[in-house]
Amino acid sequence: MLDINIIRNDIERVKQAIVNKNETTSLDSFQELDSRRKTLLIECDELRNKRNVTSKEISELRSKKKDASELIQEMKGVSDQIKQLEAEAKVLSDDLDSLLMRIPNIPSDDVPVGKDPTSNVIVKSWGDKKAFSFTPLPHWELGKELGILDFERAAKISGAGFTLYMGAGARLERALCNFMLDLHTQEHGYIEVLPPYLVNRTSMTGTGQLPKLEEDMYRIPEDDLFLIPTAEVPVTNIHANEILSNKDLPILYAAYTPCFRREAGSYGKDTRGMIRVHQFNKVELVKFVRPETSYDELESLLSVSEKVLQLLGLQYQVVKLCTGDLSFAAAKCYDIEVWSPGVNKFLEVSSCSNFEDFQARRSNIRFRDDEGNLRFVHTINGSGVALPRTMIAIIETYQREDGTVEIPEVLRPYMNGLDIIRSV
RNA sequence: GGAGGGAUGGCUGAGCGGUUGAAAGCGCUGGUCUCGAAAACCAGUUGGGGAGAAAUCUUCACGCGAGUUCGAAUCUCGCUCCCUCCGCCA
């Protein structure tokens, strides 16, 4: 949620941000709603004041055993009037709130303006393209031959877009998870958290997934709970409605969770293998930081996420997203894309975003600064990193001509010493 | 699922329907005292909205939402969450 004063004082800037983000929210009704609401509230305030003052008078008259029936009679009317005005104001407030909740965050000044991913900017390329003496296979072929990935059976169990990991494949997934968590908690100072995977509507709204993306969520209607699309949702909401101590900032959390996405509207895209699936695991990094430091903290979050791929020896690039590719809540975002030699594409494994105070305002996460003022924190998050696509890159990058796959050095301790995945 | 109890400020915990935005204690902040500290004493210490340059004024909020009333933390109803016991289950 934006500071309403930004909309009041510089509505053109907000309108431009909406256009640049390819959003369609209309601000036409804003000024009317805002001013009518304000007028009503002022009127309400005056009447309430009258009621408060008169009630006190009535109380005094009563204690002196004097008659107060005339005042009581008058106040009856006032109370009815207040009730009516309050009801009107509530409608306006609800409308205004729902409008505010649909206004996206404003992109940071250094974000390139653009309609679609073609305007994204590659800001870094790491690692060399691995030279193969043979044509590298895609992971779905390698995985099937090795017996570690079974998409047919996953489809039998659940449908298209699910993965069944078997044997060394399942073990590799677990190894990756442990490797990443250990790295972030032991080397980068993140606190490990294991949050709920089902969250309520308030949490989902706090981080900005709702109201816009309801169609993309798996929802449990009986309880109005949602399966998390990312650990960002439960982890950011850990501190909802809290006032954090300045000396505790920054707060760094790393969470390993499954993520559930309906992927509505992406049917027919990336259908083979596990490039795009409805359920996947991910290690998510979430930071709560002082506003002055948030852009530095974004860079450091990016670099610890990159570290994962560097240690795994995977080629990747970092892309700065243009305005049109930026998510609803983000002010700035870097995608990390790992190279997949078999699919012959870069695959996004992390989006490292600074939300500034957008989420903090929605979730009401504040801190007291050195001057004693209450301010909203800035929130930052990114994956460190998403597992299936990382596994794709590992399998495809480390494949050998005989169809076996070498396990990266850093993962071997987590694989009980296994160094090669062979067909069983 | 059944029965009962509860939800008040950073914490503990009072609170007859009418100066209770809220006692008291703890904590925290500032001050006095001290070479310094502790103790003691004094003062301050919730948040949101509106008006104002400011001092300040005003309004809302005692889990959430409705209701009764001139007036609700206090009464009624619904919901949520927490605790205890019983049942069921990992």
Short mmCIF file of C-alpha atoms (C1' of nucleotides) in Angstrom, two decimals:
data_model
loop_
_atom_site.label_atom_id
_atom_site.label_comp_id
_atom_site.label_asym_id
_atom_site.label_seq_id
_atom_site.Cartn_x
_atom_site.Cartn_y
_atom_site.Cartn_z
CA MET A 1 0.00 0.00 0.00
CA LEU A 2 1.23 3.45 -0.85
CA ASP A 3 1.27 6.33 1.58
CA ILE A 4 -2.03 8.02 0.80
CA ASN A 5 -0.26 11.38 0.88
CA ILE A 6 1.75 10.42 -2.19
CA ILE A 7 -1.50 9.93 -4.07
CA ARG A 8 -2.92 13.17 -2.71
CA ASN A 9 0.15 15.23 -3.50
CA ASP A 10 1.42 13.65 -6.69
CA ILE A 11 -1.32 11.65 -8.33
CA GLU A 12 0.34 11.94 -11.75
CA ARG A 13 3.38 10.09 -10.48
CA VAL A 14 1.18 7.27 -9.24
CA LYS A 15 -0.76 7.14 -12.50
CA GLN A 16 2.51 6.94 -14.41
CA ALA A 17 3.67 4.09 -12.15
CA ILE A 18 0.43 2.21 -12.85
CA VAL A 19 0.96 2.61 -16.60
CA ASN A 20 4.62 1.65 -16.39
CA LYS A 21 3.72 -1.47 -14.45
CA ASN A 22 1.11 -2.52 -17.01
CA GLU A 23 -1.56 -2.26 -14.33
CA THR A 24 -5.06 -1.02 -15.01
CA THR A 25 -6.17 0.39 -11.65
CA SER A 26 -8.03 3.64 -12.22
CA LEU A 27 -7.52 6.57 -9.88
CA ASP A 28 -10.43 8.55 -11.30
CA SER A 29 -12.55 8.09 -8.20
CA PHE A 30 -9.77 8.79 -5.73
CA GLN A 31 -10.06 12.51 -5.14
CA GLU A 32 -13.83 12.40 -4.91
CA LEU A 33 -13.76 9.49 -2.44
CA ASP A 34 -10.98 11.00 -0.40
CA SER A 35 -12.53 14.43 -0.01
CA ARG A 36 -16.07 13.21 0.60
CA ARG A 37 -14.77 10.86 3.24
CA LYS A 38 -12.84 13.63 4.89
CA THR A 39 -15.85 15.97 4.97
CA LEU A 40 -17.98 13.27 6.52
CA LEU A 41 -15.41 12.40 9.14
CA ILE A 42 -15.04 16.01 10.19
CA GLU A 43 -18.80 16.28 10.53
CA CYS A 44 -18.83 13.05 12.51
CA ASP A 45 -16.09 14.30 14.79
CA GLU A 46 -18.02 17.45 15.61
CA LEU A 47 -21.17 15.56 16.45
CA ARG A 48 -19.29 13.07 18.56
CA ASN A 49 -17.70 15.90 20.43
CA LYS A 50 -21.11 17.34 21.11
CA ARG A 51 -22.33 13.99 22.33
CA ASN A 52 -19.32 13.51 24.61
CA VAL A 53 -19.67 16.96 26.14
CA THR A 54 -23.41 16.68 26.63
CA SER A 55 -23.17 13.20 28.10
CA LYS A 56 -20.88 14.61 30.72
CA GLU A 57 -23.41 17.34 31.43
CA ILE A 58 -26.16 14.78 31.76
CA SER A 59 -24.04 12.85 34.20
CA GLU A 60 -23.47 15.97 36.28
CA LEU A 61 -27.15 16.90 36.29
CA ARG A 62 -28.01 13.40 37.36
CA SER A 63 -25.58 13.47 40.23
CA LYS A 64 -27.21 16.69 41.40
CA LYS A 65 -30.60 15.01 41.03
CA LYS A 66 -31.64 17.49 38.40
CA ASP A 67 -33.75 16.77 35.35
CA ALA A 68 -31.83 15.95 32.18
CA SER A 69 -34.61 14.62 30.01
CA GLU A 70 -34.43 17.51 27.57
CA LEU A 71 -30.74 16.95 26.90
CA ILE A 72 -31.27 13.20 26.64
CA GLN A 73 -34.00 13.75 24.12
CA GLU A 74 -31.72 16.00 22.08
CA MET A 75 -28.87 13.53 22.22
CA LYS A 76 -31.07 10.79 20.87
CA GLY A 77 -31.27 12.70 17.64
CA VAL A 78 -27.56 13.41 17.63
CA SER A 79 -26.74 9.75 18.12
CA ASP A 80 -28.97 8.72 15.27
CA GLN A 81 -27.32 11.29 13.08
CA ILE A 82 -23.86 10.03 14.05
CA LYS A 83 -24.89 6.49 13.27
CA GLN A 84 -26.06 7.50 9.85
CA LEU A 85 -22.92 9.49 9.06
CA GLU A 86 -20.71 6.67 10.31
CA ALA A 87 -22.45 4.24 8.01
CA GLU A 88 -21.91 6.56 5.05
CA ALA A 89 -18.29 7.12 6.00
CA LYS A 90 -17.71 3.39 6.30
CA VAL A 91 -18.86 2.79 2.75
CA LEU A 92 -16.50 5.48 1.52
CA SER A 93 -13.63 4.20 3.64
CA ASP A 94 -14.12 0.66 2.39
CA ASP A 95 -14.19 1.85 -1.20
CA LEU A 96 -11.09 3.94 -0.65
CA ASP A 97 -9.27 1.09 1.09
CA SER A 98 -10.09 -1.34 -1.64
CA LEU A 99 -8.82 1.17 -4.19
CA LEU A 100 -5.61 1.68 -2.20
CA MET A 101 -5.09 -2.07 -2.01
CA ARG A 102 -5.20 -2.25 -5.81
CA ILE A 103 -2.61 0.43 -6.43
CA PRO A 104 0.79 -1.11 -7.16
CA ASN A 105 4.06 0.03 -5.65
CA ILE A 106 5.96 2.76 -7.49
CA PRO A 107 9.10 1.52 -9.26
CA SER A 108 12.38 2.87 -7.98
CA ASP A 109 13.96 5.64 -10.09
CA ASP A 110 16.76 3.44 -11.43
CA VAL A 111 14.39 0.80 -12.77
CA PRO A 112 14.30 0.88 -16.57
CA VAL A 113 10.91 1.75 -18.00
CA GLY A 114 9.60 -0.91 -20.36
CA LYS A 115 6.56 -2.94 -21.35
CA ASP A 116 7.92 -6.46 -21.24
CA PRO A 117 11.00 -8.59 -20.53
CA THR A 118 12.74 -7.32 -23.67
CA SER A 119 13.43 -4.13 -21.71
CA ASN A 120 15.08 -6.00 -18.86
CA VAL A 121 18.77 -5.35 -18.45
CA ILE A 122 21.40 -8.04 -17.92
CA VAL A 123 23.62 -6.59 -15.22
CA LYS A 124 25.90 -9.54 -14.62
CA SER A 125 26.96 -12.81 -16.19
CA TRP A 126 28.80 -15.38 -14.12
CA GLY A 127 30.54 -18.53 -15.27
CA ASP A 128 31.42 -19.74 -18.72
CA LYS A 129 29.20 -21.71 -20.99
CA LYS A 130 30.19 -25.31 -20.43
CA ALA A 131 31.60 -26.99 -23.51
CA PHE A 132 30.04 -30.36 -24.27
CA SER A 133 31.64 -32.93 -26.58
CA PHE A 134 28.11 -34.28 -27.17
CA THR A 135 24.63 -32.84 -27.38
CA PRO A 136 23.43 -32.26 -23.81
CA LEU A 137 20.07 -33.81 -23.00
CA PRO A 138 17.20 -32.09 -21.23
CA HIS A 139 16.55 -33.08 -17.63
CA TRP A 140 13.32 -34.89 -18.43
CA GLU A 141 15.23 -37.38 -20.56
CA LEU A 142 18.15 -37.70 -18.18
CA GLY A 143 15.85 -37.93 -15.18
CA LYS A 144 13.76 -40.64 -16.76
CA GLU A 145 16.75 -42.71 -17.86
CA LEU A 146 18.35 -42.45 -14.43
CA GLY A 147 15.06 -43.24 -12.70
CA ILE A 148 15.21 -40.12 -10.52
CA LEU A 149 12.38 -38.09 -12.06
CA ASP A 150 9.01 -39.60 -12.93
CA PHE A 151 6.59 -37.19 -14.55
CA GLU A 152 4.14 -39.82 -15.80
CA ARG A 153 3.49 -41.18 -12.35
CA ALA A 154 3.32 -37.68 -10.88
CA ALA A 155 0.60 -36.92 -13.43
CA LYS A 156 -1.19 -40.11 -12.48
CA ILE A 157 -1.14 -39.12 -8.85
CA SER A 158 -1.94 -35.43 -9.16
CA GLY A 159 -2.11 -34.23 -12.74
CA ALA A 160 0.08 -32.28 -15.09
CA GLY A 161 2.65 -29.99 -13.57
CA PHE A 162 3.78 -32.15 -10.69
CA THR A 163 7.03 -33.96 -10.10
CA LEU A 164 7.85 -37.27 -8.49
CA TYR A 165 11.44 -37.52 -7.36
CA MET A 166 12.81 -41.00 -6.77
CA GLY A 167 15.95 -42.34 -5.14
CA ALA A 168 18.97 -40.15 -5.76
CA GLY A 169 16.66 -37.48 -7.21
CA ALA A 170 14.76 -37.18 -3.96
CA ARG A 171 18.03 -37.28 -2.10
CA LEU A 172 19.50 -34.57 -4.29
CA GLU A 173 16.56 -32.32 -3.53
CA ARG A 174 17.09 -32.82 0.19
CA ALA A 175 20.82 -32.27 -0.19
CA LEU A 176 20.28 -29.00 -1.99
CA CYS A 177 17.89 -27.80 0.66
CA ASN A 178 20.28 -28.61 3.48
CA PHE A 179 23.22 -27.12 1.63
CA MET A 180 21.40 -23.83 1.07
CA LEU A 181 20.02 -23.56 4.58
CA ASP A 182 23.40 -24.31 6.09
CA LEU A 183 25.05 -21.73 3.86
CA HIS A 184 22.62 -18.96 4.71
CA THR A 185 22.36 -19.68 8.41
CA GLN A 186 26.03 -20.43 9.04
CA GLU A 187 27.77 -18.10 6.61
CA HIS A 188 25.29 -15.30 5.98
CA GLY A 189 23.67 -14.78 9.37
CA TYR A 190 20.10 -15.74 8.51
CA ILE A 191 17.82 -17.27 11.13
CA GLU A 192 16.15 -20.48 10.01
CA VAL A 193 12.36 -20.49 10.24
CA LEU A 194 9.80 -23.12 9.40
CA PRO A 195 6.47 -21.38 8.90
CA PRO A 196 2.93 -22.61 8.22
CA TYR A 197 2.20 -23.50 4.59
CA LEU A 198 -1.42 -22.40 4.84
CA VAL A 199 -2.08 -18.75 5.55
CA ASN A 200 -5.13 -16.60 6.02
CA ARG A 201 -6.47 -13.86 3.78
CA THR A 202 -4.98 -11.09 5.91
CA SER A 203 -1.45 -12.44 5.50
CA MET A 204 -1.93 -12.90 1.79
CA THR A 205 -3.13 -9.31 1.51
CA GLY A 206 -0.30 -8.01 3.65
CA THR A 207 2.41 -9.10 1.26
CA GLY A 208 0.43 -8.01 -1.79
CA GLN A 209 -0.61 -11.32 -3.40
CA LEU A 210 -4.22 -10.36 -2.70
CA PRO A 211 -6.46 -8.97 -3.95
CA LYS A 212 -4.82 -9.07 -7.36
CA LEU A 213 -3.67 -12.67 -7.68
CA GLU A 214 -6.45 -14.70 -6.09
CA GLU A 215 -6.80 -16.74 -9.29
CA ASP A 216 -3.21 -17.91 -8.99
CA MET A 217 -3.62 -19.32 -5.49
CA TYR A 218 -4.74 -22.69 -4.24
CA ARG A 219 -7.47 -21.94 -1.76
CA ILE A 220 -9.27 -23.95 0.90
CA PRO A 221 -12.77 -22.45 0.77
CA GLU A 222 -14.09 -24.04 3.98
CA ASP A 223 -11.53 -22.17 6.05
CA ASP A 224 -10.62 -19.34 3.67
CA LEU A 225 -6.99 -20.40 3.84
CA PHE A 226 -4.46 -20.30 1.03
CA LEU A 227 -1.57 -22.59 0.21
CA ILE A 228 1.48 -20.35 0.16
CA PRO A 229 2.87 -19.45 -3.28
CA THR A 230 6.14 -18.51 -1.56
CA ALA A 231 7.51 -18.46 1.99
CA GLU A 232 7.61 -14.68 1.62
CA VAL A 233 3.97 -14.62 2.74
CA PRO A 234 4.17 -16.37 6.12
CA VAL A 235 7.68 -15.14 6.90
CA THR A 236 6.99 -11.46 6.20
CA ASN A 237 3.85 -11.71 8.29
CA ILE A 238 5.82 -12.99 11.27
CA HIS A 239 6.11 -9.37 12.33
CA ALA A 240 2.72 -8.09 11.18
CA ASN A 241 1.29 -5.51 13.59
CA GLU A 242 4.54 -5.33 15.51
CA ILE A 243 6.84 -2.53 16.48
CA LEU A 244 10.39 -3.76 16.06
CA SER A 245 13.26 -2.49 18.08
CA ASN A 246 15.73 -0.39 16.10
CA LYS A 247 18.63 -2.35 17.56
CA ASP A 248 17.17 -5.64 16.29
CA LEU A 249 17.29 -4.47 12.68
CA PRO A 250 18.10 -5.79 10.22
CA ILE A 251 16.26 -9.09 10.83
CA LEU A 252 17.23 -11.89 8.45
CA TYR A 253 15.19 -15.06 7.97
CA ALA A 254 15.74 -18.09 5.77
CA ALA A 255 12.83 -20.46 5.27
CA TYR A 256 12.58 -23.73 3.40
CA THR A 257 9.03 -24.41 2.27
CA PRO A 258 7.04 -25.90 -0.53
CA CYS A 259 5.34 -23.38 -2.80
CA PHE A 260 2.03 -23.89 -4.55
CA ARG A 261 1.00 -22.09 -7.70
CA ARG A 262 -1.96 -22.68 -9.94
CA GLU A 263 -0.13 -21.06 -12.84
CA ALA A 264 -3.46 -19.91 -14.22
CA GLY A 265 -3.02 -18.47 -17.67
CA SER A 266 0.27 -20.20 -18.37
CA TYR A 267 -1.17 -23.38 -19.85
CA GLY A 268 0.88 -24.64 -22.71
CA LYS A 269 3.97 -22.81 -21.49
CA ASP A 270 7.01 -24.75 -20.32
CA THR A 271 5.00 -27.95 -20.23
CA ARG A 272 7.86 -30.40 -20.39
CA GLY A 273 9.86 -31.45 -17.39
CA MET A 274 9.81 -29.42 -14.24
CA ILE A 275 10.47 -25.92 -15.49
CA ARG A 276 7.01 -24.78 -14.44
CA VAL A 277 5.21 -26.86 -11.83
CA HIS A 278 2.33 -26.42 -9.40
CA GLN A 279 4.34 -27.47 -6.37
CA PHE A 280 8.01 -26.91 -5.72
CA ASN A 281 10.39 -26.33 -2.85
CA LYS A 282 12.33 -23.20 -2.28
CA VAL A 283 14.65 -21.61 0.25
CA GLU A 284 13.42 -18.07 0.70
CA LEU A 285 15.35 -15.19 2.25
CA VAL A 286 13.41 -12.39 3.92
CA LYS A 287 14.81 -9.24 5.50
CA PHE A 288 13.32 -6.49 7.62
CA VAL A 289 15.56 -3.44 7.39
CA ARG A 290 15.84 0.26 8.11
CA PRO A 291 14.64 2.33 5.16
CA GLU A 292 18.00 4.06 4.68
CA THR A 293 19.74 0.74 4.14
CA SER A 294 17.23 -1.13 2.03
CA TYR A 295 18.94 -0.78 -1.33
CA ASP A 296 22.27 -1.91 0.10
CA GLU A 297 20.47 -4.77 1.79
CA LEU A 298 18.92 -5.73 -1.55
CA GLU A 299 22.39 -5.95 -3.10
CA SER A 300 23.64 -8.14 -0.25
CA LEU A 301 20.61 -10.42 -0.50
CA LEU A 302 21.28 -10.75 -4.21
CA SER A 303 24.90 -11.62 -3.58
CA VAL A 304 24.15 -14.37 -1.03
CA SER A 305 21.65 -15.89 -3.45
CA GLU A 306 24.26 -15.77 -6.20
CA LYS A 307 26.68 -17.48 -3.85
CA VAL A 308 24.54 -20.62 -3.95
CA LEU A 309 24.95 -20.92 -7.70
CA GLN A 310 28.63 -20.01 -7.58
CA LEU A 311 29.33 -22.77 -5.08
CA LEU A 312 27.37 -25.21 -7.21
CA GLY A 313 29.41 -24.14 -10.22
CA LEU A 314 26.38 -23.17 -12.29
CA GLN A 315 26.45 -20.54 -14.97
CA TYR A 316 23.96 -17.73 -14.39
CA GLN A 317 23.06 -14.16 -15.18
CA VAL A 318 21.50 -11.39 -13.15
CA VAL A 319 18.74 -9.38 -14.77
CA LYS A 320 17.39 -6.08 -13.59
CA LEU A 321 13.66 -6.11 -14.32
CA CYS A 322 12.03 -3.27 -16.17
CA THR A 323 8.88 -1.61 -14.81
CA GLY A 324 6.53 -3.77 -16.88
CA ASP A 325 8.04 -6.99 -15.58
CA LEU A 326 8.06 -5.89 -11.96
CA SER A 327 5.60 -7.52 -9.58
CA PHE A 328 2.71 -5.58 -8.05
CA ALA A 329 4.41 -4.97 -4.70
CA ALA A 330 8.03 -4.53 -5.79
CA ALA A 331 9.89 -1.25 -6.22
CA LYS A 332 12.94 -2.92 -7.71
CA CYS A 333 13.83 -6.47 -8.57
CA TYR A 334 16.74 -8.54 -9.82
CA ASP A 335 16.09 -11.96 -11.29
CA ILE A 336 18.79 -14.56 -11.11
CA GLU A 337 18.64 -16.91 -14.08
CA VAL A 338 20.58 -20.14 -14.19
CA TRP A 339 21.72 -21.67 -17.47
CA SER A 340 20.08 -24.90 -18.48
CA PRO A 341 22.19 -26.58 -21.22
CA GLY A 342 19.57 -29.23 -22.03
CA VAL A 343 16.61 -26.92 -22.34
CA ASN A 344 19.00 -24.37 -23.83
CA LYS A 345 17.56 -21.47 -21.83
CA PHE A 346 18.19 -19.29 -18.82
CA LEU A 347 15.73 -20.21 -16.06
CA GLU A 348 14.67 -17.87 -13.28
CA VAL A 349 15.63 -19.28 -9.90
CA SER A 350 15.27 -16.17 -7.77
CA SER A 351 13.62 -12.78 -7.75
CA CYS A 352 15.33 -10.47 -5.29
CA SER A 353 13.03 -7.56 -4.57
CA ASN A 354 12.91 -4.46 -2.47
CA PHE A 355 9.35 -3.60 -1.52
CA GLU A 356 10.37 -0.49 0.42
CA ASP A 357 7.53 0.19 2.87
CA PHE A 358 4.78 -1.18 0.61
CA GLN A 359 4.35 -4.50 2.40
CA ALA A 360 5.22 -3.04 5.80
CA ARG A 361 2.40 -0.54 5.41
CA ARG A 362 -0.08 -3.27 4.48
CA SER A 363 1.06 -5.58 7.26
CA ASN A 364 1.73 -2.74 9.71
CA ILE A 365 5.35 -3.57 10.50
CA ARG A 366 7.08 -0.64 12.15
CA PHE A 367 10.19 0.23 14.13
CA ARG A 368 11.25 3.10 16.34
CA ASP A 369 14.16 5.06 14.93
CA ASP A 370 16.91 6.78 16.90
CA GLU A 371 14.82 9.91 17.28
CA GLY A 372 12.00 7.86 18.78
CA ASN A 373 9.74 8.16 15.74
CA LEU A 374 7.66 5.24 14.57
CA ARG A 375 8.36 4.38 10.95
CA PHE A 376 7.58 1.52 8.61
CA VAL A 377 10.43 -0.90 7.98
CA HIS A 378 11.45 -1.85 4.47
CA THR A 379 11.04 -5.48 3.46
CA ILE A 380 13.24 -7.34 1.02
CA ASN A 381 13.11 -10.88 -0.14
CA GLY A 382 14.40 -13.29 -2.73
CA SER A 383 14.93 -16.96 -3.22
CA GLY A 384 18.17 -18.46 -2.23
CA VAL A 385 17.18 -20.33 -4.40
CA ALA A 386 14.26 -22.23 -5.97
CA LEU A 387 15.00 -25.93 -6.12
CA PRO A 388 13.57 -27.56 -9.28
CA ARG A 389 15.23 -25.25 -11.74
CA THR A 390 18.47 -25.44 -9.81
CA MET A 391 18.21 -29.19 -9.99
CA ILE A 392 17.54 -28.92 -13.72
CA ALA A 393 20.71 -26.91 -14.11
CA ILE A 394 22.72 -29.36 -12.03
CA ILE A 395 21.49 -32.44 -13.87
CA GLU A 396 21.97 -30.88 -17.27
CA THR A 397 25.26 -29.12 -16.54
CA TYR A 398 26.89 -32.08 -14.84
CA GLN A 399 25.63 -34.73 -17.26
CA ARG A 400 28.18 -36.94 -18.97
CA GLU A 401 28.16 -38.61 -22.31
CA ASP A 402 27.14 -41.96 -20.81
CA GLY A 403 24.00 -40.43 -19.32
CA THR A 404 25.27 -40.36 -15.75
CA VAL A 405 25.36 -37.18 -13.71
CA GLU A 406 28.21 -35.97 -11.58
CA ILE A 407 27.29 -34.44 -8.25
CA PRO A 408 28.81 -31.03 -7.50
CA GLU A 409 31.57 -31.16 -4.92
CA VAL A 410 29.73 -29.09 -2.30
CA LEU A 411 26.71 -31.39 -2.32
CA ARG A 412 28.56 -34.66 -1.83
CA PRO A 413 28.72 -34.40 1.97
CA TYR A 414 24.93 -34.06 1.84
CA MET A 415 24.63 -37.10 -0.47
CA ASN A 416 26.35 -39.50 1.85
CA GLY A 417 29.46 -39.19 -0.29
CA LEU A 418 27.77 -40.13 -3.56
CA ASP A 419 29.63 -38.55 -6.48
CA ILE A 420 27.87 -39.90 -9.54
CA ILE A 421 24.20 -40.60 -10.15
CA ARG A 422 23.89 -43.73 -12.24
CA SER A 423 20.96 -45.60 -13.61
CA VAL A 424 19.73 -48.22 -11.18
"C1'" G B 1 -16.43 -32.86 18.13
"C1'" G B 2 -18.47 -32.03 23.71
"C1'" A B 3 -18.02 -29.04 28.59
"C1'" G B 4 -15.99 -24.88 30.97
"C1'" G B 5 -12.63 -20.41 31.52
"C1'" G B 6 -10.34 -16.24 29.29
"C1'" A B 7 -8.74 -11.97 25.75
"C1'" U B 8 -7.34 -4.63 28.96
"C1'" G B 9 -1.12 -0.28 27.48
"C1'" G B 10 6.17 -3.14 26.46
"C1'" C B 11 4.90 -7.00 30.53
"C1'" U B 12 1.96 -8.52 35.12
"C1'" G B 13 -2.71 -7.00 36.53
"C1'" A B 14 -7.25 -3.69 38.57
"C1'" G B 15 -11.49 -1.87 36.57
"C1'" C B 16 -20.00 -0.14 40.42
"C1'" G B 17 -22.82 1.85 32.72
"C1'" G B 18 -21.10 8.39 33.62
"C1'" U B 19 -13.63 13.15 34.36
"C1'" U B 20 -11.08 5.39 33.09
"C1'" G B 21 -7.07 6.34 27.53
"C1'" A B 22 -7.57 3.40 31.47
"C1'" A B 23 -5.47 2.05 39.00
"C1'" A B 24 -1.21 -0.43 40.88
"C1'" G B 25 3.36 -2.92 40.14
"C1'" C B 26 7.35 -4.09 36.81
"C1'" G B 27 10.10 -2.40 32.76
"C1'" C B 28 11.88 1.75 29.99
"C1'" U B 29 13.41 7.24 29.48
"C1'" G B 30 14.91 11.83 31.81
"C1'" G B 31 16.21 14.32 36.42
"C1'" U B 32 17.87 14.86 41.80
"C1'" C B 33 21.59 12.59 44.86
"C1'" U B 34 26.88 10.38 43.95
"C1'" C B 35 33.83 10.67 42.28
"C1'" G B 36 30.87 6.97 39.65
"C1'" A B 37 27.19 3.28 40.28
"C1'" A B 38 23.30 0.96 43.08
"C1'" A B 39 19.36 2.32 46.22
"C1'" A B 40 15.97 6.12 47.19
"C1'" C B 41 13.08 10.15 45.50
"C1'" C B 42 10.73 13.24 41.43
"C1'" A B 43 8.88 13.43 36.44
"C1'" G B 44 7.69 11.17 31.86
"C1'" U B 45 6.32 6.71 29.11
"C1'" U B 46 -0.06 3.36 23.75
"C1'" G B 47 -1.34 3.96 18.88
"C1'" G B 48 -4.39 5.74 14.42
"C1'" G B 49 -7.22 9.94 12.02
"C1'" G B 50 -8.46 15.30 11.65
"C1'" A B 51 -7.43 20.90 12.61
"C1'" G B 52 -2.98 24.05 13.57
"C1'" A B 53 3.36 27.17 11.87
"C1'" A B 54 3.54 25.60 16.84
"C1'" A B 55 1.76 25.28 21.73
"C1'" U B 56 -2.38 22.74 21.63
"C1'" C B 57 -7.36 21.10 20.51
"C1'" U B 58 -10.44 17.12 18.83
"C1'" U B 59 -11.96 12.18 17.50
"C1'" C B 60 -11.38 6.82 17.33
"C1'" A B 61 -9.34 2.31 19.47
"C1'" C B 62 -9.65 -2.09 26.02
"C1'" G B 63 -9.46 -9.42 20.51
"C1'" C B 64 -13.01 -8.49 15.92
"C1'" G B 65 -18.06 -7.18 14.28
"C1'" A B 66 -23.08 -5.88 15.33
"C1'" G B 67 -26.67 -4.23 19.15
"C1'" U B 68 -28.93 -1.84 23.80
"C1'" U B 69 -28.20 3.27 25.94
"C1'" C B 70 -28.24 10.32 26.28
"C1'" G B 71 -23.51 7.69 27.53
"C1'" A B 72 -20.18 0.97 26.96
"C1'" A B 73 -13.62 -1.61 28.74
"C1'" U B 74 -18.10 -2.48 31.79
"C1'" C B 75 -24.73 -5.07 29.43
"C1'" U B 76 -26.63 -8.42 24.92
"C1'" C B 77 -25.64 -11.29 20.39
"C1'" G B 78 -22.29 -13.30 16.55
"C1'" C B 79 -17.18 -14.38 15.18
"C1'" U B 80 -11.86 -15.22 15.98
"C1'" C B 81 -7.98 -16.67 19.01
"C1'" C B 82 -5.90 -18.69 23.66
"C1'" C B 83 -6.23 -21.97 28.11
"C1'" U B 84 -8.30 -26.43 31.02
"C1'" C B 85 -10.96 -31.12 30.93
"C1'" C B 86 -13.34 -35.22 27.92
"C1'" G B 87 -13.51 -37.75 23.15
"C1'" C B 88 -11.00 -38.72 18.45
"C1'" C B 89 -6.43 -38.77 15.74
"C1'" A B 90 -0.85 -38.07 13.87
#
